[in-house]
PDB file of C-alpha atoms in Angstrom:
ATOM      1  CA  MET B   1       0.212   0.104  -0.236  1.00  0.00           C
ATOM      2  CA  LYS B   2       1.544   3.395  -0.871  1.00  0.00           C
ATOM      3  CA  ALA B   3       2.203   5.508   1.630  1.00  0.00           C
ATOM      4  CA  CYS B   4       1.122   9.824   1.647  1.00  0.00           C
ATOM      5  CA  LYS B   5       3.446  11.834   4.452  1.00  0.00           C
ATOM      6  CA  GLY B   6       3.679  15.344   4.282  1.00  0.00           C
ATOM      7  CA  LEU B   7       5.470  17.826   6.238  1.00  0.00           C
ATOM      8  CA  VAL B   8       4.831  21.567   6.508  1.00  0.00           C
ATOM      9  CA  VAL B   9       7.175  24.034   7.983  1.00  0.00           C
ATOM     10  CA  SER B  10       6.128  27.489   8.833  1.00  0.00           C
ATOM     11  CA  CYS B  11       8.418  30.251  10.364  1.00  0.00           C
ATOM     12  CA  SER B  12       7.066  33.563  11.462  1.00  0.00           C
ATOM     13  CA  TYR B  13      10.073  34.927  13.310  1.00  0.00           C
ATOM     14  CA  PRO B  14       7.997  36.605  16.445  1.00  0.00           C
ATOM     15  CA  GLN B  15       9.778  38.926  18.369  1.00  0.00           C
ATOM     16  CA  SER B  16      11.934  39.636  15.357  1.00  0.00           C
ATOM     17  CA  ASP B  17      12.115  42.801  13.427  1.00  0.00           C
ATOM     18  CA  HIS B  18      11.672  40.541  10.370  1.00  0.00           C
ATOM     19  CA  ALA B  19       8.488  38.866  11.720  1.00  0.00           C
ATOM     20  CA  LEU B  20       6.050  37.724   9.044  1.00  0.00           C
ATOM     21  CA  ASP B  21       1.829  37.579   9.650  1.00  0.00           C
ATOM     22  CA  ALA B  22       1.136  34.875   7.606  1.00  0.00           C
ATOM     23  CA  PRO B  23       2.945  32.130   7.155  1.00  0.00           C
ATOM     24  CA  GLU B  24       1.226  30.193  10.170  1.00  0.00           C
ATOM     25  CA  ASN B  25      -2.166  30.754   8.385  1.00  0.00           C
ATOM     26  CA  ASP B  26      -0.330  29.332   5.338  1.00  0.00           C
ATOM     27  CA  ALA B  27       0.885  26.394   7.148  1.00  0.00           C
ATOM     28  CA  GLN B  28      -2.624  25.256   8.497  1.00  0.00           C
ATOM     29  CA  PHE B  29      -4.124  25.740   4.960  1.00  0.00           C
ATOM     30  CA  TYR B  30      -1.980  23.334   3.521  1.00  0.00           C
ATOM     31  CA  GLU B  31      -1.834  20.907   6.424  1.00  0.00           C
ATOM     32  CA  GLN B  32      -5.913  20.919   6.147  1.00  0.00           C
ATOM     33  CA  LEU B  33      -5.165  20.453   2.433  1.00  0.00           C
ATOM     34  CA  LEU B  34      -3.150  17.393   2.515  1.00  0.00           C
ATOM     35  CA  LYS B  35      -5.119  15.944   5.251  1.00  0.00           C
ATOM     36  CA  SER B  36      -7.916  16.099   2.984  1.00  0.00           C
ATOM     37  CA  PHE B  37      -6.066  13.491   0.259  1.00  0.00           C
ATOM     38  CA  GLY B  38      -5.525  11.489   2.964  1.00  0.00           C
ATOM     39  CA  PHE B  39      -1.948  12.355   3.878  1.00  0.00           C
ATOM     40  CA  THR B  40      -0.215  11.759   7.113  1.00  0.00           C
ATOM     41  CA  VAL B  41       0.883  15.408   8.021  1.00  0.00           C
ATOM     42  CA  ARG B  42       4.049  16.403  10.335  1.00  0.00           C
ATOM     43  CA  ARG B  43       3.764  20.251  10.886  1.00  0.00           C
ATOM     44  CA  LEU B  44       6.711  22.447  12.610  1.00  0.00           C
ATOM     45  CA  SER B  45       6.203  26.214  13.655  1.00  0.00           C
ATOM     46  CA  ASP B  46       7.896  28.826  15.464  1.00  0.00           C
ATOM     47  CA  LEU B  47       5.026  29.437  17.460  1.00  0.00           C
ATOM     48  CA  LYS B  48       5.671  25.802  18.823  1.00  0.00           C
ATOM     49  CA  LEU B  49       7.921  24.430  21.670  1.00  0.00           C
ATOM     50  CA  GLY B  50      10.538  21.616  21.504  1.00  0.00           C
ATOM     51  CA  LEU B  51      10.294  18.898  18.648  1.00  0.00           C
ATOM     52  CA  GLN B  52       7.455  20.465  17.161  1.00  0.00           C
ATOM     53  CA  SER B  53       9.116  23.974  16.477  1.00  0.00           C
ATOM     54  CA  SER B  54      10.617  24.928  13.316  1.00  0.00           C
ATOM     55  CA  HIS B  55      14.347  24.924  14.132  1.00  0.00           C
ATOM     56  CA  ARG B  56      16.918  23.986  11.713  1.00  0.00           C
ATOM     57  CA  GLY B  57      17.932  20.570  13.461  1.00  0.00           C
ATOM     58  CA  ASN B  58      13.994  19.985  13.832  1.00  0.00           C
ATOM     59  CA  ILE B  59      13.367  20.568  10.101  1.00  0.00           C
ATOM     60  CA  LEU B  60      16.397  18.649   9.039  1.00  0.00           C
ATOM     61  CA  ARG B  61      15.282  15.396  11.290  1.00  0.00           C
ATOM     62  CA  SER B  62      11.627  15.723   9.699  1.00  0.00           C
ATOM     63  CA  VAL B  63      12.788  16.006   6.038  1.00  0.00           C
ATOM     64  CA  GLU B  64      14.776  12.743   7.163  1.00  0.00           C
ATOM     65  CA  TRP B  65      11.688  11.520   8.584  1.00  0.00           C
ATOM     66  CA  LEU B  66       9.902  12.394   5.622  1.00  0.00           C
ATOM     67  CA  VAL B  67      11.903  10.302   3.024  1.00  0.00           C
ATOM     68  CA  GLN B  68      12.548   7.265   5.351  1.00  0.00           C
ATOM     69  CA  ASP B  69      11.555   4.347   4.144  1.00  0.00           C
ATOM     70  CA  ALA B  70       9.879   5.529   0.744  1.00  0.00           C
ATOM     71  CA  GLN B  71       9.083   3.103  -1.370  1.00  0.00           C
ATOM     72  CA  PRO B  72       8.317   3.010  -5.295  1.00  0.00           C
ATOM     73  CA  GLY B  73       4.618   4.680  -5.525  1.00  0.00           C
ATOM     74  CA  ASP B  74       4.769   6.783  -2.901  1.00  0.00           C
ATOM     75  CA  ASN B  75       3.351  10.188  -2.377  1.00  0.00           C
ATOM     76  CA  LEU B  76       5.746  13.065  -0.534  1.00  0.00           C
ATOM     77  CA  ALA B  77       4.920  16.663  -0.047  1.00  0.00           C
ATOM     78  CA  PHE B  78       7.362  19.320   1.746  1.00  0.00           C
ATOM     79  CA  VAL B  79       6.074  22.862   2.029  1.00  0.00           C
ATOM     80  CA  PHE B  80       7.839  25.779   3.573  1.00  0.00           C
ATOM     81  CA  ALA B  81       6.600  29.456   4.367  1.00  0.00           C
ATOM     82  CA  GLY B  82       8.892  31.635   5.484  1.00  0.00           C
ATOM     83  CA  HIS B  83      11.945  34.236   4.453  1.00  0.00           C
ATOM     84  CA  GLY B  84      14.796  32.745   1.960  1.00  0.00           C
ATOM     85  CA  ILE B  85      17.873  34.375   0.890  1.00  0.00           C
ATOM     86  CA  CYS B  86      20.786  34.259  -1.683  1.00  0.00           C
ATOM     87  CA  THR B  87      24.390  34.297  -0.030  1.00  0.00           C
ATOM     88  CA  THR B  88      27.839  34.432  -1.772  1.00  0.00           C
ATOM     89  CA  CYS B  89      28.955  30.772  -2.358  1.00  0.00           C
ATOM     90  CA  THR B  90      31.758  29.695  -0.415  1.00  0.00           C
ATOM     91  CA  THR B  91      32.516  26.789  -2.787  1.00  0.00           C
ATOM     92  CA  SER B  92      33.588  26.991  -6.223  1.00  0.00           C
ATOM     93  CA  ASP B  93      31.198  23.978  -7.606  1.00  0.00           C
ATOM     94  CA  ARG B  94      28.103  26.650  -7.880  1.00  0.00           C
ATOM     95  CA  ARG B  95      27.492  27.986 -11.344  1.00  0.00           C
ATOM     96  CA  ASP B  96      25.984  30.930 -10.197  1.00  0.00           C
ATOM     97  CA  GLU B  97      28.072  31.515  -7.597  1.00  0.00           C
ATOM     98  CA  LEU B  98      25.593  31.788  -5.020  1.00  0.00           C
ATOM     99  CA  ASP B  99      23.911  29.646  -2.277  1.00  0.00           C
ATOM    100  CA  ARG B 100      20.156  29.488  -1.736  1.00  0.00           C
ATOM    101  CA  ALA B 101      18.685  29.040   1.684  1.00  0.00           C
ATOM    102  CA  PHE B 102      15.838  29.264   4.013  1.00  0.00           C
ATOM    103  CA  LEU B 103      15.931  31.200   7.303  1.00  0.00           C
ATOM    104  CA  ALA B 104      14.668  28.693  10.056  1.00  0.00           C
ATOM    105  CA  ALA B 105      13.281  29.716  13.427  1.00  0.00           C
ATOM    106  CA  GLU B 106      16.822  30.720  14.372  1.00  0.00           C
ATOM    107  CA  LEU B 107      16.767  33.810  12.421  1.00  0.00           C
ATOM    108  CA  GLU B 108      18.720  36.148  14.452  1.00  0.00           C
ATOM    109  CA  ASP B 109      21.828  33.240  15.417  1.00  0.00           C
ATOM    110  CA  PRO B 110      25.010  33.699  13.745  1.00  0.00           C
ATOM    111  CA  PHE B 111      25.924  32.917  10.312  1.00  0.00           C
ATOM    112  CA  PRO B 112      25.566  30.005   9.145  1.00  0.00           C
ATOM    113  CA  ALA B 113      23.279  28.568  12.133  1.00  0.00           C
ATOM    114  CA  ASN B 114      20.572  30.714  11.369  1.00  0.00           C
ATOM    115  CA  LEU B 115      20.046  29.153   7.496  1.00  0.00           C
ATOM    116  CA  LEU B 116      18.979  25.963   6.096  1.00  0.00           C
ATOM    117  CA  PHE B 117      20.679  25.567   2.928  1.00  0.00           C
ATOM    118  CA  ASP B 118      19.197  24.167  -0.186  1.00  0.00           C
ATOM    119  CA  SER B 119      22.243  21.800  -0.576  1.00  0.00           C
ATOM    120  CA  GLU B 120      21.370  20.189   2.678  1.00  0.00           C
ATOM    121  CA  LEU B 121      17.973  19.266   1.578  1.00  0.00           C
ATOM    122  CA  GLN B 122      18.794  18.027  -1.816  1.00  0.00           C
ATOM    123  CA  SER B 123      21.295  15.554  -0.446  1.00  0.00           C
ATOM    124  CA  ILE B 124      18.211  13.911   1.631  1.00  0.00           C
ATOM    125  CA  PHE B 125      16.075  14.120  -1.509  1.00  0.00           C
ATOM    126  CA  ALA B 126      18.336  12.318  -3.332  1.00  0.00           C
ATOM    127  CA  LEU B 127      18.115   9.340  -1.156  1.00  0.00           C
ATOM    128  CA  LEU B 128      14.317   8.576  -2.761  1.00  0.00           C
ATOM    129  CA  PRO B 129      14.329   5.665  -4.821  1.00  0.00           C
ATOM    130  CA  ALA B 130      12.551   5.288  -8.201  1.00  0.00           C
ATOM    131  CA  GLY B 131       8.955   5.382  -8.396  1.00  0.00           C
ATOM    132  CA  VAL B 132       8.255   8.414  -5.784  1.00  0.00           C
ATOM    133  CA  LEU B 133       6.348  11.309  -6.306  1.00  0.00           C
ATOM    134  CA  LEU B 134       7.745  14.349  -4.477  1.00  0.00           C
ATOM    135  CA  THR B 135       6.036  17.797  -4.395  1.00  0.00           C
ATOM    136  CA  CYS B 136       7.615  20.983  -2.937  1.00  0.00           C
ATOM    137  CA  ILE B 137       5.662  23.679  -2.453  1.00  0.00           C
ATOM    138  CA  ILE B 138       7.406  27.140  -1.689  1.00  0.00           C
ATOM    139  CA  ASP B 139       6.274  30.284  -0.334  1.00  0.00           C
ATOM    140  CA  ALA B 140       9.623  32.032  -0.013  1.00  0.00           C
ATOM    141  CA  PRO B 141      12.339  33.723  -1.860  1.00  0.00           C
ATOM    142  CA  CYS B 142      15.135  31.476  -3.399  1.00  0.00           C
ATOM    143  CA  GLY B 143      13.214  28.270  -3.574  1.00  0.00           C
ATOM    144  CA  ASP B 144      14.022  27.145  -6.902  1.00  0.00           C
ATOM    145  CA  THR B 145      16.817  24.958  -5.892  1.00  0.00           C
ATOM    146  CA  VAL B 146      15.128  22.718  -3.044  1.00  0.00           C
ATOM    147  CA  VAL B 147      15.047  19.988  -5.451  1.00  0.00           C
ATOM    148  CA  ARG B 148      17.641  19.828  -8.614  1.00  0.00           C
ATOM    149  CA  LEU B 149      15.616  19.621 -11.525  1.00  0.00           C
ATOM    150  CA  PRO B 150      16.193  19.649 -15.069  1.00  0.00           C
ATOM    151  CA  TRP B 151      13.350  21.862 -16.559  1.00  0.00           C
ATOM    152  CA  PHE B 152      11.023  24.805 -14.842  1.00  0.00           C
ATOM    153  CA  TYR B 153       8.010  26.094 -16.241  1.00  0.00           C
ATOM    154  CA  ASP B 154       7.810  30.113 -16.257  1.00  0.00           C
ATOM    155  CA  GLY B 155       4.089  31.077 -15.948  1.00  0.00           C
ATOM    156  CA  LYS B 156       4.962  34.578 -17.482  1.00  0.00           C
ATOM    157  CA  THR B 157       6.248  33.135 -20.564  1.00  0.00           C
ATOM    158  CA  GLY B 158       4.295  29.789 -20.790  1.00  0.00           C
ATOM    159  CA  SER B 159       7.149  27.956 -21.855  1.00  0.00           C
ATOM    160  CA  PHE B 160       9.939  25.853 -20.176  1.00  0.00           C
ATOM    161  CA  ALA B 161      13.501  26.672 -19.590  1.00  0.00           C
ATOM    162  CA  GLY B 162      16.921  25.677 -18.123  1.00  0.00           C
ATOM    163  CA  PRO B 163      17.330  25.920 -14.298  1.00  0.00           C
ATOM    164  CA  PRO B 164      17.039  29.612 -13.490  1.00  0.00           C
ATOM    165  CA  HIS B 165      20.331  31.927 -12.201  1.00  0.00           C
ATOM    166  CA  ALA B 166      19.920  33.876  -8.711  1.00  0.00           C
ATOM    167  CA  ARG B 167      21.126  36.834  -9.216  1.00  0.00           C
ATOM    168  CA  HIS B 168      23.556  38.605  -6.086  1.00  0.00           C
ATOM    169  CA  SER B 169      21.912  39.126  -3.275  1.00  0.00           C
ATOM    170  CA  SER B 170      22.871  42.690  -3.199  1.00  0.00           C
ATOM    171  CA  LEU B 171      20.317  43.124  -5.925  1.00  0.00           C
ATOM    172  CA  TRP B 172      17.764  41.308  -4.515  1.00  0.00           C
ATOM    173  CA  ALA B 173      14.564  43.106  -5.924  1.00  0.00           C
ATOM    174  CA  GLY B 174      13.286  42.852  -2.027  1.00  0.00           C
ATOM    175  CA  ASP B 175      15.561  45.166  -1.260  1.00  0.00           C
ATOM    176  CA  ARG B 176      14.393  47.977  -2.933  1.00  0.00           C
ATOM    177  CA  HIS B 177      11.191  47.548  -1.033  1.00  0.00           C
ATOM    178  CA  PRO B 178      10.322  48.881   2.381  1.00  0.00           C
ATOM    179  CA  ARG B 179       9.584  46.404   4.999  1.00  0.00           C
ATOM    180  CA  ARG B 180       6.853  46.701   7.663  1.00  0.00           C
ATOM    181  CA  GLU B 181       8.605  47.152  11.217  1.00  0.00           C
ATOM    182  CA  ARG B 182       7.747  45.054  13.844  1.00  0.00           C
ATOM    183  CA  GLY B 183       4.599  46.812  15.828  1.00  0.00           C
ATOM    184  CA  ALA B 184       4.028  49.438  13.411  1.00  0.00           C
ATOM    185  CA  PRO B 185       0.550  49.706  12.059  1.00  0.00           C
ATOM    186  CA  SER B 186      -0.587  47.674   8.984  1.00  0.00           C
ATOM    187  CA  ASN B 187      -0.961  50.475   6.333  1.00  0.00           C
ATOM    188  CA  MET B 188       1.043  48.791   3.798  1.00  0.00           C
ATOM    189  CA  HIS B 189      -1.184  46.432   1.148  1.00  0.00           C
ATOM    190  CA  PHE B 190       1.571  43.965   1.058  1.00  0.00           C
ATOM    191  CA  THR B 191       4.692  42.651   3.387  1.00  0.00           C
ATOM    192  CA  ILE B 192       7.977  41.216   1.351  1.00  0.00           C
ATOM    193  CA  ARG B 193       9.145  37.937   2.435  1.00  0.00           C
ATOM    194  CA  GLY B 194      12.886  37.626   2.179  1.00  0.00           C
ATOM    195  CA  ALA B 195      15.316  38.613   4.498  1.00  0.00           C
ATOM    196  CA  PRO B 196      18.184  41.378   4.374  1.00  0.00           C
ATOM    197  CA  SER B 197      21.544  40.253   3.061  1.00  0.00           C
ATOM    198  CA  SER B 198      22.951  41.347   6.205  1.00  0.00           C
ATOM    199  CA  LEU B 199      21.640  38.047   7.914  1.00  0.00           C
ATOM    200  CA  ALA B 200      24.099  36.063   5.787  1.00  0.00           C
ATOM    201  CA  LYS B 201      27.871  37.089   5.874  1.00  0.00           C
ATOM    202  CA  SER B 202      29.448  36.746   2.691  1.00  0.00           C
ATOM    203  CA  GLY B 203      32.497  34.378   3.151  1.00  0.00           C
ATOM    204  CA  ALA B 204      31.660  32.311   5.933  1.00  0.00           C
ATOM    205  CA  SER B 205      31.390  28.683   5.558  1.00  0.00           C
ATOM    206  CA  LYS B 206      28.367  26.982   5.425  1.00  0.00           C
ATOM    207  CA  PRO B 207      27.721  23.010   6.581  1.00  0.00           C
ATOM    208  CA  LYS B 208      29.381  20.537   4.280  1.00  0.00           C
ATOM    209  CA  CYS B 209      27.393  18.022   2.923  1.00  0.00           C
ATOM    210  CA  THR B 210      28.270  14.654   1.626  1.00  0.00           C
ATOM    211  CA  GLY B 211      27.157  12.488  -1.165  1.00  0.00           C
ATOM    212  CA  PRO B 212      24.671  13.264  -4.138  1.00  0.00           C
ATOM    213  CA  CYS B 213      22.508  15.988  -4.601  1.00  0.00           C
ATOM    214  CA  GLU B 214      20.843  14.959  -7.641  1.00  0.00           C
ATOM    215  CA  LEU B 215      17.629  13.159  -7.535  1.00  0.00           C
ATOM    216  CA  PHE B 216      17.902   9.493  -7.961  1.00  0.00           C
ATOM    217  CA  PRO B 217      16.458   8.566 -11.900  1.00  0.00           C
ATOM    218  CA  GLY B 218      12.930   7.708 -12.256  1.00  0.00           C
ATOM    219  CA  VAL B 219      11.790  10.135  -8.951  1.00  0.00           C
ATOM    220  CA  ALA B 220       8.902  12.384 -10.394  1.00  0.00           C
ATOM    221  CA  ALA B 221       9.368  15.731  -8.384  1.00  0.00           C
ATOM    222  CA  PHE B 222       7.247  18.866  -9.278  1.00  0.00           C
ATOM    223  CA  LEU B 223       8.643  22.258  -7.269  1.00  0.00           C
ATOM    224  CA  ILE B 224       6.111  25.051  -6.855  1.00  0.00           C
ATOM    225  CA  CYS B 225       7.844  28.492  -6.139  1.00  0.00           C
ATOM    226  CA  ALA B 226       6.135  31.853  -5.171  1.00  0.00           C
ATOM    227  CA  CYS B 227       8.665  33.718  -7.477  1.00  0.00           C
ATOM    228  CA  ARG B 228      11.530  33.468  -9.507  1.00  0.00           C
ATOM    229  CA  PRO B 229      14.862  34.149  -8.182  1.00  0.00           C
ATOM    230  CA  ASP B 230      14.905  37.815  -9.445  1.00  0.00           C
ATOM    231  CA  GLN B 231      11.250  38.567  -7.975  1.00  0.00           C
ATOM    232  CA  VAL B 232       9.781  39.580  -4.471  1.00  0.00           C
ATOM    233  CA  CYS B 233       7.333  37.244  -2.886  1.00  0.00           C
ATOM    234  CA  LEU B 234       4.511  39.047  -0.854  1.00  0.00           C
ATOM    235  CA  GLU B 235       1.856  38.089   1.531  1.00  0.00           C
ATOM    236  CA  ALA B 236      -1.377  40.304   2.383  1.00  0.00           C
ATOM    237  CA  GLN B 237      -4.356  40.842   4.270  1.00  0.00           C
ATOM    238  CA  LEU B 238      -7.506  39.239   3.379  1.00  0.00           C
ATOM    239  CA  PRO B 239     -10.560  41.192   3.589  1.00  0.00           C
ATOM    240  CA  ALA B 240     -12.331  38.266   4.582  1.00  0.00           C
ATOM    241  CA  GLY B 241     -11.544  37.758   7.977  1.00  0.00           C
ATOM    242  CA  ASN B 242      -8.539  40.209   8.150  1.00  0.00           C
ATOM    243  CA  LEU B 243      -6.345  37.170   8.329  1.00  0.00           C
ATOM    244  CA  TYR B 244      -2.841  37.173   6.700  1.00  0.00           C
ATOM    245  CA  TYR B 245      -1.794  34.857   3.646  1.00  0.00           C
ATOM    246  CA  GLY B 246       1.218  34.347   1.375  1.00  0.00           C
ATOM    247  CA  LEU B 247      -0.274  35.550  -2.040  1.00  0.00           C
ATOM    248  CA  LEU B 248       0.766  31.704  -3.460  1.00  0.00           C
ATOM    249  CA  THR B 249      -1.499  30.294  -0.924  1.00  0.00           C
ATOM    250  CA  THR B 250      -4.625  32.704  -2.133  1.00  0.00           C
ATOM    251  CA  SER B 251      -3.760  32.148  -5.881  1.00  0.00           C
TER     252      SER B 251
END
């Protein structure tokens, strides 16, 4: 009998200058959506404590749980809502010389303890056997390399192309837009997801990942991203209920 497992991670960064309002609501939406399709779902949140919190170590252990004992025919889903970032690559094997990463609950910890790098997730997903269906939904910037895919569909042009190239973090489009400060009145229509590049120090070393990062041939993988590397990712307050959601969730 095939297994259906899902992991939903939300990072709202409460009490931080980079706090977000929508990830918790997004996570609840995706949790209920997956459960309606018969998935067994584990949800991590930085509004929870202990093993249910979205700290970096918990996320990595939960991704390992997601792929553990996977068999052909299994259906797996990974969802992340929070901040993403691009930072200068510290190794020479990246074609665009940038590292993509998510910011875990330890957002204000020193680099790189505050980041969850794409290569760490890639190395875990590379353990999946042929015949597994993996779906990743990333409601954050810089999430286009959570899994290494040969082709990407561009909704703007309606065509397929090779892997997109991230721009240098200092040129990220979100840095040109104001962010709502914690405690400030919500008089902006939209809030930008994506942390400033100052949270990732150039030249510092990131955790080394051993083993392959490419998906095993025969794994069917789909990656749904909220934006391209050179775009911003937004959340907004909906008129109905006055709740915040990521625009990917409501689209």
